[in-house]
Amino acid sequence: MSTARYWREIPQRYRLESGKCKKCGKSFIPPRMVCDACGSREFDQVRASDEGTLVSYTVIRVAPGEFSDEAPYAVGIIQLKDGPRLTAQIADCDFDELEIGKKVRIEFRKIYEQGQAGVICYGYKGVLV
Ligand SMILES: [Zn+2]
């Protein structure tokens, strides 16, 4: 990920911020410009719930670029309590423990270090509860 994109996404990454449609109430992570349910362009920024359920997952064994040192790791789609879904790495788990429907808590973790300058990027990861 580029540094510019990383900084632009900081509100979502640090506060798990979702965009909640003012018209129909559907929420999105990351926030979108246009609601795919009703076409509205007006959103409230809402702190999303950090509790959710595992909807789907996969184990990445050959990882791209900056994540190559971490492979193998699990990535899951998490349905949050208050509506939006997000994709996040599932940290600290045995892959045998992964199961659709399991409870997941979103935690703020180090994602990767960038280059020799060691810029450390933070973001959210899922943890089985
Ligand atoms: Zn809407």
mmCIF file with all atom_site columns, N, CA and C in Angstrom, residues 54 56 58 73-78 86-91 104 106 124-126:
data_model
loop_
_atom_site.group_PDB
_atom_site.id
_atom_site.type_symbol
_atom_site.label_atom_id
_atom_site.label_alt_id
_atom_site.label_comp_id
_atom_site.label_asym_id
_atom_site.label_entity_id
_atom_site.label_seq_id
_atom_site.pdbx_PDB_ins_code
_atom_site.Cartn_x
_atom_site.Cartn_y
_atom_site.Cartn_z
_atom_site.occupancy
_atom_site.B_iso_or_equiv
_atom_site.pdbx_formal_charge
_atom_site.auth_seq_id
_atom_site.auth_comp_id
_atom_site.auth_asym_id
_atom_site.auth_atom_id
_atom_site.pdbx_PDB_model_num
ATOM 1  N N  . LEU A 1 54  ? -17.568 -14.260 12.172 1.00 0.00 ? 54  LEU A N  1
ATOM 2  C CA . LEU A 1 54  ? -16.827 -14.663 10.983 1.00 0.00 ? 54  LEU A CA 1
ATOM 3  C C  . LEU A 1 54  ? -17.796 -15.222 9.929  1.00 0.00 ? 54  LEU A C  1
ATOM 4  N N  . SER A 1 56  ? -16.737 -15.632 6.486  1.00 0.00 ? 56  SER A N  1
ATOM 5  C CA . SER A 1 56  ? -15.967 -16.398 5.524  1.00 0.00 ? 56  SER A CA 1
ATOM 6  C C  . SER A 1 56  ? -14.492 -16.189 5.840  1.00 0.00 ? 56  SER A C  1
ATOM 7  N N  . THR A 1 58  ? -10.139 -17.363 4.613  1.00 0.00 ? 58  THR A N  1
ATOM 8  C CA . THR A 1 58  ? -9.214  -18.112 3.777  1.00 0.00 ? 58  THR A CA 1
ATOM 9  C C  . THR A 1 58  ? -7.837  -18.019 4.416  1.00 0.00 ? 58  THR A C  1
ATOM 10 N N  . TYR A 1 73  ? -1.074  -16.782 6.870  1.00 0.00 ? 73  TYR A N  1
ATOM 11 C CA . TYR A 1 73  ? -1.973  -16.094 7.798  1.00 0.00 ? 73  TYR A CA 1
ATOM 12 C C  . TYR A 1 73  ? -3.402  -16.198 7.285  1.00 0.00 ? 73  TYR A C  1
ATOM 13 N N  . ALA A 1 74  ? -4.334  -15.949 8.173  1.00 0.00 ? 74  ALA A N  1
ATOM 14 C CA . ALA A 1 74  ? -5.746  -16.078 7.813  1.00 0.00 ? 74  ALA A CA 1
ATOM 15 C C  . ALA A 1 74  ? -6.346  -14.701 7.571  1.00 0.00 ? 74  ALA A C  1
ATOM 16 N N  . VAL A 1 75  ? -7.213  -14.611 6.569  1.00 0.00 ? 75  VAL A N  1
ATOM 17 C CA . VAL A 1 75  ? -7.962  -13.391 6.291  1.00 0.00 ? 75  VAL A CA 1
ATOM 18 C C  . VAL A 1 75  ? -9.437  -13.767 6.320  1.00 0.00 ? 75  VAL A C  1
ATOM 19 N N  . GLY A 1 76  ? -10.226 -12.948 6.995  1.00 0.00 ? 76  GLY A N  1
ATOM 20 C CA . GLY A 1 76  ? -11.642 -13.267 7.097  1.00 0.00 ? 76  GLY A CA 1
ATOM 21 C C  . GLY A 1 76  ? -12.534 -12.099 6.742  1.00 0.00 ? 76  GLY A C  1
ATOM 22 N N  . ILE A 1 77  ? -13.767 -12.411 6.376  1.00 0.00 ? 77  ILE A N  1
ATOM 23 C CA . ILE A 1 77  ? -14.804 -11.397 6.251  1.00 0.00 ? 77  ILE A CA 1
ATOM 24 C C  . ILE A 1 77  ? -15.596 -11.449 7.547  1.00 0.00 ? 77  ILE A C  1
ATOM 25 N N  . ILE A 1 78  ? -15.695 -10.287 8.197  1.00 0.00 ? 78  ILE A N  1
ATOM 26 C CA . ILE A 1 78  ? -16.333 -10.209 9.503  1.00 0.00 ? 78  ILE A CA 1
ATOM 27 C C  . ILE A 1 78  ? -17.594 -9.353  9.404  1.00 0.00 ? 78  ILE A C  1
ATOM 28 N N  . LEU A 1 86  ? -16.408 -6.180  7.077  1.00 0.00 ? 86  LEU A N  1
ATOM 29 C CA . LEU A 1 86  ? -15.074 -5.761  6.705  1.00 0.00 ? 86  LEU A CA 1
ATOM 30 C C  . LEU A 1 86  ? -14.186 -6.981  6.539  1.00 0.00 ? 86  LEU A C  1
ATOM 31 N N  . THR A 1 87  ? -13.137 -6.785  5.775  1.00 0.00 ? 87  THR A N  1
ATOM 32 C CA . THR A 1 87  ? -12.161 -7.836  5.556  1.00 0.00 ? 87  THR A CA 1
ATOM 33 C C  . THR A 1 87  ? -10.937 -7.512  6.392  1.00 0.00 ? 87  THR A C  1
ATOM 34 N N  . ALA A 1 88  ? -10.479 -8.463  7.177  1.00 0.00 ? 88  ALA A N  1
ATOM 35 C CA . ALA A 1 88  ? -9.314  -8.218  8.029  1.00 0.00 ? 88  ALA A CA 1
ATOM 36 C C  . ALA A 1 88  ? -8.554  -9.508  8.247  1.00 0.00 ? 88  ALA A C  1
ATOM 37 N N  . GLN A 1 89  ? -7.291  -9.347  8.554  1.00 0.00 ? 89  GLN A N  1
ATOM 38 C CA . GLN A 1 89  ? -6.496  -10.502 8.943  1.00 0.00 ? 89  GLN A CA 1
ATOM 39 C C  . GLN A 1 89  ? -7.018  -11.020 10.281 1.00 0.00 ? 89  GLN A C  1
ATOM 40 N N  . ILE A 1 90  ? -7.051  -12.342 10.433 1.00 0.00 ? 90  ILE A N  1
ATOM 41 C CA . ILE A 1 90  ? -7.423  -12.941 11.717 1.00 0.00 ? 90  ILE A CA 1
ATOM 42 C C  . ILE A 1 90  ? -6.120  -13.320 12.402 1.00 0.00 ? 90  ILE A C  1
ATOM 43 N N  . ALA A 1 91  ? -5.798  -12.612 13.493 1.00 0.00 ? 91  ALA A N  1
ATOM 44 C CA . ALA A 1 91  ? -4.502  -12.760 14.143 1.00 0.00 ? 91  ALA A CA 1
ATOM 45 C C  . ALA A 1 91  ? -4.550  -13.812 15.243 1.00 0.00 ? 91  ALA A C  1
ATOM 46 N N  . VAL A 1 104 ? -15.819 -12.796 16.639 1.00 0.00 ? 104 VAL A N  1
ATOM 47 C CA . VAL A 1 104 ? -14.542 -12.143 16.377 1.00 0.00 ? 104 VAL A CA 1
ATOM 48 C C  . VAL A 1 104 ? -14.571 -10.753 17.001 1.00 0.00 ? 104 VAL A C  1
ATOM 49 N N  . ILE A 1 106 ? -12.579 -7.015  16.941 1.00 0.00 ? 106 ILE A N  1
ATOM 50 C CA . ILE A 1 106 ? -11.643 -6.238  16.140 1.00 0.00 ? 106 ILE A CA 1
ATOM 51 C C  . ILE A 1 106 ? -10.678 -5.516  17.074 1.00 0.00 ? 106 ILE A C  1
ATOM 52 N N  . TYR A 1 124 ? -6.616  -2.467  11.792 1.00 0.00 ? 124 TYR A N  1
ATOM 53 C CA . TYR A 1 124 ? -7.373  -3.409  12.602 1.00 0.00 ? 124 TYR A CA 1
ATOM 54 C C  . TYR A 1 124 ? -7.155  -4.837  12.126 1.00 0.00 ? 124 TYR A C  1
ATOM 55 N N  . LYS A 1 125 ? -7.226  -5.735  13.091 1.00 0.00 ? 125 LYS A N  1
ATOM 56 C CA . LYS A 1 125 ? -7.182  -7.166  12.815 1.00 0.00 ? 125 LYS A CA 1
ATOM 57 C C  . LYS A 1 125 ? -8.287  -7.819  13.631 1.00 0.00 ? 125 LYS A C  1
ATOM 58 N N  . GLY A 1 126 ? -8.732  -8.967  13.164 1.00 0.00 ? 126 GLY A N  1
ATOM 59 C CA . GLY A 1 126 ? -9.728  -9.708  13.916 1.00 0.00 ? 126 GLY A CA 1
ATOM 60 C C  . GLY A 1 126 ? -9.046  -10.713 14.826 1.00 0.00 ? 126 GLY A C  1
#
